[in-house]
Short mmCIF file of C-alpha atoms and ligand atoms in Angstrom, two decimals:
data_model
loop_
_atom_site.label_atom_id
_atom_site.label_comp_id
_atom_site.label_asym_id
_atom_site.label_seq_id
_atom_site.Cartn_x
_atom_site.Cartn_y
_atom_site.Cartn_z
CA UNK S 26 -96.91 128.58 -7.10
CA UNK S 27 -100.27 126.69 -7.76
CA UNK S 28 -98.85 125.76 -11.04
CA UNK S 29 -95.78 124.68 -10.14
CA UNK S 30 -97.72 122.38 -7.47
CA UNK S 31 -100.31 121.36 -10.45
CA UNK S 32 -97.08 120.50 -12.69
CA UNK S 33 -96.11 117.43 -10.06
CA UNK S 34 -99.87 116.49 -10.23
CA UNK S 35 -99.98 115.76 -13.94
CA UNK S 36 -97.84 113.43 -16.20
CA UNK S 37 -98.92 113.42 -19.74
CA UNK S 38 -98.70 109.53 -20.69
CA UNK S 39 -98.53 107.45 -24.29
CA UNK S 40 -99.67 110.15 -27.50
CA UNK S 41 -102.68 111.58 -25.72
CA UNK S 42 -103.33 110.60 -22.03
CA UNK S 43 -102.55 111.62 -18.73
CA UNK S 44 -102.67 110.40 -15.28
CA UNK S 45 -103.61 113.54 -12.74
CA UNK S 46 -104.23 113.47 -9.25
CA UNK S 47 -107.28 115.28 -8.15
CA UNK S 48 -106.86 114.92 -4.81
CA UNK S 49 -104.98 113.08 -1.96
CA UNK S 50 -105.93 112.47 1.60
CA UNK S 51 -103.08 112.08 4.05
CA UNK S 52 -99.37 111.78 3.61
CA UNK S 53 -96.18 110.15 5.32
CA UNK S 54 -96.91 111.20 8.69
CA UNK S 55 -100.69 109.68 8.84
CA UNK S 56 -99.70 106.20 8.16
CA UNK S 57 -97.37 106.97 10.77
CA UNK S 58 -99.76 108.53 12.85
CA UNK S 59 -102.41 105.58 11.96
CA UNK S 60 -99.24 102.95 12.99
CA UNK S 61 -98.84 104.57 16.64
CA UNK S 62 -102.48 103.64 17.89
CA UNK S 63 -101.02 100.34 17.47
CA UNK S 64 -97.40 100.77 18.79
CA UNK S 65 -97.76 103.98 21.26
CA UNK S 66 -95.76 106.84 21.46
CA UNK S 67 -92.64 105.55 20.92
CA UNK S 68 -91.50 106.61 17.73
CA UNK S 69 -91.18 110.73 17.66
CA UNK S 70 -88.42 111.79 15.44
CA UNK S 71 -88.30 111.69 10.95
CA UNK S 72 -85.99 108.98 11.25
CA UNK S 73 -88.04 106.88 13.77
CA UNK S 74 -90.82 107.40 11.15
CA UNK S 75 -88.95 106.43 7.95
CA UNK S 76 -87.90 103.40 10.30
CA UNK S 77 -91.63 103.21 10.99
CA UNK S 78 -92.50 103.25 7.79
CA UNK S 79 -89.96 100.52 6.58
CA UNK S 80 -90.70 98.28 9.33
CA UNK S 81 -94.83 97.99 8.14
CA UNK S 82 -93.86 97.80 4.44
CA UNK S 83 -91.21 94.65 5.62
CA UNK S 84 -93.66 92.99 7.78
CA UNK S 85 -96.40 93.70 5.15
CA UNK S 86 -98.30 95.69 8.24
CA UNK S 87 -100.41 97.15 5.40
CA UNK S 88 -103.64 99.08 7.17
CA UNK S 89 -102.14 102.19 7.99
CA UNK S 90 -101.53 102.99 4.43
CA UNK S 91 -105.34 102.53 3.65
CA UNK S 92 -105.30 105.75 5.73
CA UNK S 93 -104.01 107.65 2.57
CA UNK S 94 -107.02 108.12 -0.17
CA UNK S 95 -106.16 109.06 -3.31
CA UNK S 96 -108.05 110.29 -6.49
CA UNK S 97 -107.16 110.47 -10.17
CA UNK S 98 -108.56 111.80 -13.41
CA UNK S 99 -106.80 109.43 -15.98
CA UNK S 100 -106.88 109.49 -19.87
CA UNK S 101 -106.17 106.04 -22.01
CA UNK S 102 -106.77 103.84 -24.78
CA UNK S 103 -109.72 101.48 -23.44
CA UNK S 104 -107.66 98.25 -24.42
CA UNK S 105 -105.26 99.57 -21.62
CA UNK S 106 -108.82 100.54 -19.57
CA UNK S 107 -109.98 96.82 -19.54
CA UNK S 108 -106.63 95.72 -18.24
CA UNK S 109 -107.11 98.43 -15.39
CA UNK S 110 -110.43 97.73 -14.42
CA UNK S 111 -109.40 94.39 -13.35
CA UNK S 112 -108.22 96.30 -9.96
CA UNK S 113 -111.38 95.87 -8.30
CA UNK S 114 -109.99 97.43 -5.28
CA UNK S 115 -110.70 100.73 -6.11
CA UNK S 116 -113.62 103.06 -7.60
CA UNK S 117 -114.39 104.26 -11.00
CA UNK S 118 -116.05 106.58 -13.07
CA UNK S 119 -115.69 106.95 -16.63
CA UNK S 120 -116.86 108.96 -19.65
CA UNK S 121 -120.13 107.47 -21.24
CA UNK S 122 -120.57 106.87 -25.00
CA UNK S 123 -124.08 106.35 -24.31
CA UNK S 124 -124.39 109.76 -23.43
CA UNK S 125 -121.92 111.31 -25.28
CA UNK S 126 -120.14 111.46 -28.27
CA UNK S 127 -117.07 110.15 -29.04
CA UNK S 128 -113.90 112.04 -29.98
CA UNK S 129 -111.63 111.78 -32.76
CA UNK S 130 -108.96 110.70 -30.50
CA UNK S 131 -106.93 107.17 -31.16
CA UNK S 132 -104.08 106.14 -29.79
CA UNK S 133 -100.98 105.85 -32.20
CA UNK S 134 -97.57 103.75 -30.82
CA UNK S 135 -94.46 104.82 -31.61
CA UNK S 136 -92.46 103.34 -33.79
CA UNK S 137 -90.09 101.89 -31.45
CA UNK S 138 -93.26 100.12 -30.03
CA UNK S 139 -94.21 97.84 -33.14
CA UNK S 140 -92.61 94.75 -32.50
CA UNK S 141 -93.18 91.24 -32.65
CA UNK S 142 -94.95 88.77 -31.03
CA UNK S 143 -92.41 87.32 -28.20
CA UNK S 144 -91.46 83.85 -28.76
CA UNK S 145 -90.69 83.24 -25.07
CA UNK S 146 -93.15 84.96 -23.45
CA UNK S 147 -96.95 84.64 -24.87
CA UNK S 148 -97.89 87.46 -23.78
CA UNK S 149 -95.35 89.84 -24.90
CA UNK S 150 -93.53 91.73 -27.51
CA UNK S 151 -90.20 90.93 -28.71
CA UNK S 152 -86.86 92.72 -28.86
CA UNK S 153 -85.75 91.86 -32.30
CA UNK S 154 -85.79 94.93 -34.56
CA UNK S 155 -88.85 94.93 -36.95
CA UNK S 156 -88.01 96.06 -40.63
CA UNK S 157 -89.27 99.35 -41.80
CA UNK S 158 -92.13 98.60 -44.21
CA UNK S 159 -93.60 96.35 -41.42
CA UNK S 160 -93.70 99.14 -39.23
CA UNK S 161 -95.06 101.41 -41.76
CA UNK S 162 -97.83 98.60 -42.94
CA UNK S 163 -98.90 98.67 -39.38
CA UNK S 164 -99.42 102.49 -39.17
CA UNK S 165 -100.90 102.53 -42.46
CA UNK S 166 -103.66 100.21 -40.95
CA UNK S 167 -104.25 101.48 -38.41
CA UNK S 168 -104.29 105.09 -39.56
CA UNK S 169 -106.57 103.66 -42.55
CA UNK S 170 -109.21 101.41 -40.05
CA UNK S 171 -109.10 104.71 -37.31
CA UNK S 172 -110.12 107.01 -39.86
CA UNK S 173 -113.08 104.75 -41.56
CA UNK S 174 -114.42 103.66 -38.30
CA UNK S 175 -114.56 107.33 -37.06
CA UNK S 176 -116.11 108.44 -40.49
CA UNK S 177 -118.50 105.93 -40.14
CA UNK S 178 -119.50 106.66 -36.52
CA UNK S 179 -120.17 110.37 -37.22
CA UNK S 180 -121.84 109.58 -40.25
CA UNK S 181 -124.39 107.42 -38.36
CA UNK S 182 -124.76 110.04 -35.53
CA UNK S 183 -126.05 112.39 -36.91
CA UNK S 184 -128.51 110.51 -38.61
CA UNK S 185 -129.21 110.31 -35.17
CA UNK S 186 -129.10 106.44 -34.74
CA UNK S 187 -128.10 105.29 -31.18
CA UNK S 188 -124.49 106.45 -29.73
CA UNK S 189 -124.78 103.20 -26.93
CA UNK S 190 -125.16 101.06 -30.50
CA UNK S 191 -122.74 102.85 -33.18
CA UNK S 192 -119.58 103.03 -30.82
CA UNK S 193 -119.43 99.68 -31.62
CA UNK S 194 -117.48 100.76 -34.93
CA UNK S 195 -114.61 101.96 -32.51
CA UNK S 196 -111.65 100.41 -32.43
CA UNK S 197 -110.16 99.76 -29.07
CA UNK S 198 -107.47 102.13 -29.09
CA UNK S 199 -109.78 105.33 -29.13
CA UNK S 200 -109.00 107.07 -25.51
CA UNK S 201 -111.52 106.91 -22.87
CA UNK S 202 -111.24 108.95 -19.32
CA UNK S 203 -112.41 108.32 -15.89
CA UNK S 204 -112.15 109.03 -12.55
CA UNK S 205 -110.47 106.52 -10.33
CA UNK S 206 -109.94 106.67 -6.23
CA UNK S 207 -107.78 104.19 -4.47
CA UNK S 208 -106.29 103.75 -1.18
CA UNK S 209 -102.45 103.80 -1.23
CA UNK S 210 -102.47 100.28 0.15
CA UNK S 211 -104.04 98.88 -2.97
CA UNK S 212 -102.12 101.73 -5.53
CA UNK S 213 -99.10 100.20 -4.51
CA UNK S 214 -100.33 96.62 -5.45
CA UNK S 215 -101.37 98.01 -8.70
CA UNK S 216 -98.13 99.40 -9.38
CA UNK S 217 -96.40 96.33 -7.82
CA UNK S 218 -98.45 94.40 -10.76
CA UNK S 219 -98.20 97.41 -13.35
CA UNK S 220 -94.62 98.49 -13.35
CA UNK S 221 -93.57 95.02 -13.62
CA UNK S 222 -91.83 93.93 -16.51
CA UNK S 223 -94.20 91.43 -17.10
CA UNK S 224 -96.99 93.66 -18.00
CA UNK S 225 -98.10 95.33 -21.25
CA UNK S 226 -95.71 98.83 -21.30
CA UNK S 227 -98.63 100.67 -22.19
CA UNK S 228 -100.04 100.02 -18.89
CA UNK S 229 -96.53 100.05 -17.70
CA UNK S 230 -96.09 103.98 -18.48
CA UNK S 231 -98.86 105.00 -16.72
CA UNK S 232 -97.71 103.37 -13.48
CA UNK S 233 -94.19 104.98 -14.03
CA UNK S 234 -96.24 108.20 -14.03
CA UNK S 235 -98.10 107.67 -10.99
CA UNK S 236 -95.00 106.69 -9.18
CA UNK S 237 -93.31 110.14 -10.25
CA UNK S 238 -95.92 111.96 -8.39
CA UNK S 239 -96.29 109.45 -5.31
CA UNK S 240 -92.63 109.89 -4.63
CA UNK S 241 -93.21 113.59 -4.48
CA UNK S 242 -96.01 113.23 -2.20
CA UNK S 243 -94.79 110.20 0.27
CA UNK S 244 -91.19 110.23 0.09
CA UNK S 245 -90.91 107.59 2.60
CA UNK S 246 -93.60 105.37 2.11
CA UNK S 247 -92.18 105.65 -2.06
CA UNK S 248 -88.64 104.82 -0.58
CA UNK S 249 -89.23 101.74 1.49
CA UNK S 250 -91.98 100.44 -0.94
CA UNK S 251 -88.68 100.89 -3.64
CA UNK S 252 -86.67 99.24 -1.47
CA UNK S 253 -88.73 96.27 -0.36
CA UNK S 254 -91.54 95.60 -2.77
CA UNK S 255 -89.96 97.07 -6.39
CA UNK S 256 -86.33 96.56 -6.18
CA UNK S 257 -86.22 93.49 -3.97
CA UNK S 258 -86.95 89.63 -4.45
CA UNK S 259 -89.27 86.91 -2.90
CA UNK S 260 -87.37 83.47 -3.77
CA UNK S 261 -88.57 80.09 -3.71
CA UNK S 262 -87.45 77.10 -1.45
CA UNK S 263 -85.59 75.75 -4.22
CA UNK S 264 -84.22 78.93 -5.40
CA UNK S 265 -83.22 79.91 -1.86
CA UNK S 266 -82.03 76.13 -0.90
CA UNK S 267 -79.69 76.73 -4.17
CA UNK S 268 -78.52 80.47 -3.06
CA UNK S 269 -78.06 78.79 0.18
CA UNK S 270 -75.05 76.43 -0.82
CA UNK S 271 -72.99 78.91 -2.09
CA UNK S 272 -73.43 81.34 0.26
CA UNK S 273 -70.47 82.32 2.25
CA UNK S 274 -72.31 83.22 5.71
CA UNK S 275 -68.74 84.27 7.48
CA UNK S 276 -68.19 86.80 4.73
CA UNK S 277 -71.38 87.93 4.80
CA UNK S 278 -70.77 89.10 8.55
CA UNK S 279 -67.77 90.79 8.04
CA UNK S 280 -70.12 93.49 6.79
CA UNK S 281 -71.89 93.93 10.22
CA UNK S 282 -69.18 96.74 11.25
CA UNK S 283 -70.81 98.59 8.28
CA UNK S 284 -74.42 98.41 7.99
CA UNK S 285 -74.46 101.68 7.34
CA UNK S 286 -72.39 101.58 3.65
CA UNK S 287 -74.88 98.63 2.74
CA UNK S 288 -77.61 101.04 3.93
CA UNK S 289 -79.29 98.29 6.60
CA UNK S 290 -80.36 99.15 10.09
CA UNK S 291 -79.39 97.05 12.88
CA UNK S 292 -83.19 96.03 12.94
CA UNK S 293 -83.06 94.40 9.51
CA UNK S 294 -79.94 93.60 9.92
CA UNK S 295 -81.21 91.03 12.60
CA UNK S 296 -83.87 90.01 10.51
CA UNK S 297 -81.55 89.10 7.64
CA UNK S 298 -79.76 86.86 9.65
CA UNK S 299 -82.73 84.88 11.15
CA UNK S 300 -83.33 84.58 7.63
CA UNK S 301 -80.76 82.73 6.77
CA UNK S 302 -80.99 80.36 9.50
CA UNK S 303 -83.28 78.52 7.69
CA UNK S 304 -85.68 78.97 4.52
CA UNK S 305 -88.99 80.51 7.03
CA UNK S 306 -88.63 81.96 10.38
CA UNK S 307 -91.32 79.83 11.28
CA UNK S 308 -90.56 76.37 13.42
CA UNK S 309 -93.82 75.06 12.29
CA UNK S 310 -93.65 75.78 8.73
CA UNK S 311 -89.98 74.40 8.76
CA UNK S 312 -91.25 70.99 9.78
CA UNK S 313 -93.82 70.20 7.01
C1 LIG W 421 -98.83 90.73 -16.07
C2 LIG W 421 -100.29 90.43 -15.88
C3 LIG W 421 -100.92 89.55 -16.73
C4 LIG W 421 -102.29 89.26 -16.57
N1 LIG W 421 -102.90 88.40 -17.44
C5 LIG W 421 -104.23 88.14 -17.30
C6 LIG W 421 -104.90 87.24 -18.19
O1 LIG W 421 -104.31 86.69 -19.11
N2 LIG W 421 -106.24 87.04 -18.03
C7 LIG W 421 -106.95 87.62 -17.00
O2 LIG W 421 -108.15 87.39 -16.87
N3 LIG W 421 -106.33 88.48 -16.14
C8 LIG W 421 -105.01 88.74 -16.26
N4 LIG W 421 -104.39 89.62 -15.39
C9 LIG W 421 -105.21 90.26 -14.36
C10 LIG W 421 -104.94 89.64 -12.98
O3 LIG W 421 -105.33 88.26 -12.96
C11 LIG W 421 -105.72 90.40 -11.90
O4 LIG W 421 -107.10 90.33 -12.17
C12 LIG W 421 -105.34 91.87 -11.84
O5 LIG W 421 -103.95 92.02 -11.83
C13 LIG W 421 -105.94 92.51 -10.58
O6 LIG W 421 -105.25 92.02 -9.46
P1 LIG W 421 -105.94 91.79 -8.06
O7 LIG W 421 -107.10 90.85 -8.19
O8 LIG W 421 -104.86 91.38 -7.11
O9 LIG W 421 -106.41 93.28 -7.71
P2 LIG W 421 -107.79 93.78 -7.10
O10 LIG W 421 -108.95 93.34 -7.90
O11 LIG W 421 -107.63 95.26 -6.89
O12 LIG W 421 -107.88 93.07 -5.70
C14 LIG W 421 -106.94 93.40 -4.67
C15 LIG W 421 -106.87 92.22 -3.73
O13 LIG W 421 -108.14 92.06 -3.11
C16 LIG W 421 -108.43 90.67 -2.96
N5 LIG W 421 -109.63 90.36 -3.74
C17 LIG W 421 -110.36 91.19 -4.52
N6 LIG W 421 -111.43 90.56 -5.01
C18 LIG W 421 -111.38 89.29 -4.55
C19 LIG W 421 -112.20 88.14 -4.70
N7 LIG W 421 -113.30 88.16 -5.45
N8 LIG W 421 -111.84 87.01 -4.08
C20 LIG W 421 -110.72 86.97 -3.33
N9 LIG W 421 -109.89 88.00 -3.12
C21 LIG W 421 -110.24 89.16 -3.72
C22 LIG W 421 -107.20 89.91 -3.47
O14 LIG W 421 -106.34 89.69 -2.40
C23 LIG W 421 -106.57 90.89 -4.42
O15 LIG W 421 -105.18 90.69 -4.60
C24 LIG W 421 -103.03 89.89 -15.53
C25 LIG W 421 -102.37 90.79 -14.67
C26 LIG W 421 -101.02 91.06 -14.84
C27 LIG W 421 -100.36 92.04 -13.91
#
C-alpha cells in the first residue's frame, strides 16, 4: 500500500532526475476550509466546493491556496537549476560541491531533442529535422567534453586540491539535487510559467511531472486551475475588439438552455456575458 502511495509521489524526469514530493500540507478541502472564514458557512456539499474552488481560481482569490505547503526532493541538470531558482517564491536547499564530491552523473538528451536553433523564436529550438551525423557530432561532444572534465575533476581531488575550486571543470549539465518547499499558490505560477510552451522542455518535463502528482492530490484545485489558468486565454483589447466583430452574440445564447453540455455553471455563465458587454467589467477602466 505504502508503495503504491510512494509510486504517485515520484516521477522519474529527463535521463536521470526526478521530481518527489516529500511531503504536503493540506488538500482540496483546506483551501476550502481557509475560503469559508471569508464567505461563512454557506457552501457544505463536494460540488459547492469544486464551485468554491473554481470561483477563487476565476476571480484570482489566491490566499487560500497558500494554505497548502508543499515539499519536494528534485534531481536536474543545474542549467535547468538556474532557470528554477529564479522562483524566488519558494525555499531551497541543495547538494554542496563544496562539501562534497561530485558524481559521475551528466545529463544526455535524446536524440529527438537535438535540434536547431529556432529562427522565429530566439529562445528556442526548431522543428525542422536535424540530419544524423549532426546529431551524432553533438553526442560525440558532449560524451567526449563530459568524460575529460570528470577525469580531470577526480584527478585533481584526490590530490586533494579544493572541491569549491575544481567543480569549476563541470559542465553544466552534470545533475544537482535539492530540496525545494512551495506553497501551492506560487507552484501553480511556476507551472503556469513552466509548462508553457514558451519555456525550455527540459524545464517543461519536470512541471508535467509535478502536475501528474498534484492532480492526484487536489483534484479540484488541478481541475479548475486546468480549466482557467492552463487551457484558457487572457486576450488583449485589440485582440478582443477584433474577436468582438465577428462574434455572433444571438448564437452564442442559444446555448444558455445547455450550459451543462458546454460544461458552464449558471454563475460563469453570467460572468461570460458581462464580459462581453464590453472589453472590462469595470466602468472606470472603460472610460480611459
Ligand atoms: C519562458 C521564460 C523565459 C524567461 N527568460 C528569461 C531571460 O531571458 N532572462 C532572465 O533573466 N529571466 C528569464 N526568465 C525568468 C523570469 O523573468 C522570472 O524571473 C521567472 O519566471 C520567475 O518568475 P516570478 O518572478 O514571477 O516568480 P517568483 O520569483 O517566484 O515571484 C513570484 C511573484 O512574487 C512577486 N515578486 C517576487 N519578488 C519580487 C520583487 N523583487 N519585486 C516585485 N515583485 C516580486 C512577483 O509578483 C512574482 O510574480 C524567463 C522565464 C520564462 C518562463
Amino acid at each position: 500500500m505504502l508503495q503504491e502511495a510512494e509510486k504517485i509521489q515520484e516521477k522519474k524526469v529527463l535521463d536521470k532526475g526526478f521530481v518527489y514530493l516529500v511531503d504536503i500540507m493540506g488538500d482540496d478541502s483546506s483551501i476550502v476550509q481557509a475560503a469559508r472564514v471569508s464567505y461563512g458557512k454557506g457552501t457544505k456539499t463536494v460540488r459547492e466546493d469544486r464551485g468554491l474552488i473554481r470561483y477563487l481560481i476565476r476571480h484570482r482569490h489566491t490566499t487560500p491556496f497558500e494554505m497548502v505547503q508543499t515539499k519536494w526532493h528534485i534531481k536536474l541538470p543545474i542549467f535547468v537549476a538556474r532557470q528554477w531558482m529564479r522562483h524566488r517564491a519558494a525555499s531551497y536547499n541543495e547538494y554542496s560541491l563544496r562539501y562534497s564530491e561530485a558524481r559521475d552523473e551528466f545529463y544526455f538528451p535524446e536524440e529527438t531533442r537535438i535540434q536547431f536553433q529556432s529562427r522565429g523564436n530566439r529562445q528556442g529550438s526548431s522543428s525542422e529535422p536535424v540530419p544524423e551525423d549532426f546529431q551524432k557530432t553533438f553526442q560525440e561532444n558532449l560524451d567526449d567534453i563530459c568524460r575529460k572534465a570528470y577525469d580531470c575533476y577526480t584527478h585533481l581531488n584526490d590530490l586533494g586540491l579544493a572541491r569549491e575550486l575544481i567543480r569549476i571543470f563541470l559542465p553544466v549539465n552534470l545533475y544537482t539535487e535539492f530540496y525545494w518547499s512551495i506553497n501551492l499558490h506560487n507552484l501553480m505560477h511556476f507551472l503556469e510559467l513552466r509548462m508553457d510552451a514558451h519555456a525550455q522542455s527540459e524545464i517543461q518535463a519536470y512541471g508535467f511531472a509535478i502536475a501528474e502528482i498534484l492532480k492526484e492530490k487536489l483534484p479540484m484545485t488541478w481541475e479548475a486551475f486546468e480549466d482557467y489558468v492552463l487551457k484558457g486565454q487572457k486576450l488583449s483589447k485589440q485582440e478582443w475588439n477584433l474577436l468582438q466583430k465577428v462574434m455572433d452574440l444571438e448564437k452564442l445564447k442559444s446555448y444558455e438552455e445547455n450550459l451543462e453540455a458546454a460544461g458552464l455553471s449558471k454563475g460563469e455563465w453570467r460572468e461570460l456575458l458581462e464580459k462581453l458587454k464590453g472589453f472590462e467589467q469595470s466602468p472606470a477602466i472603460q472610460k480611459i
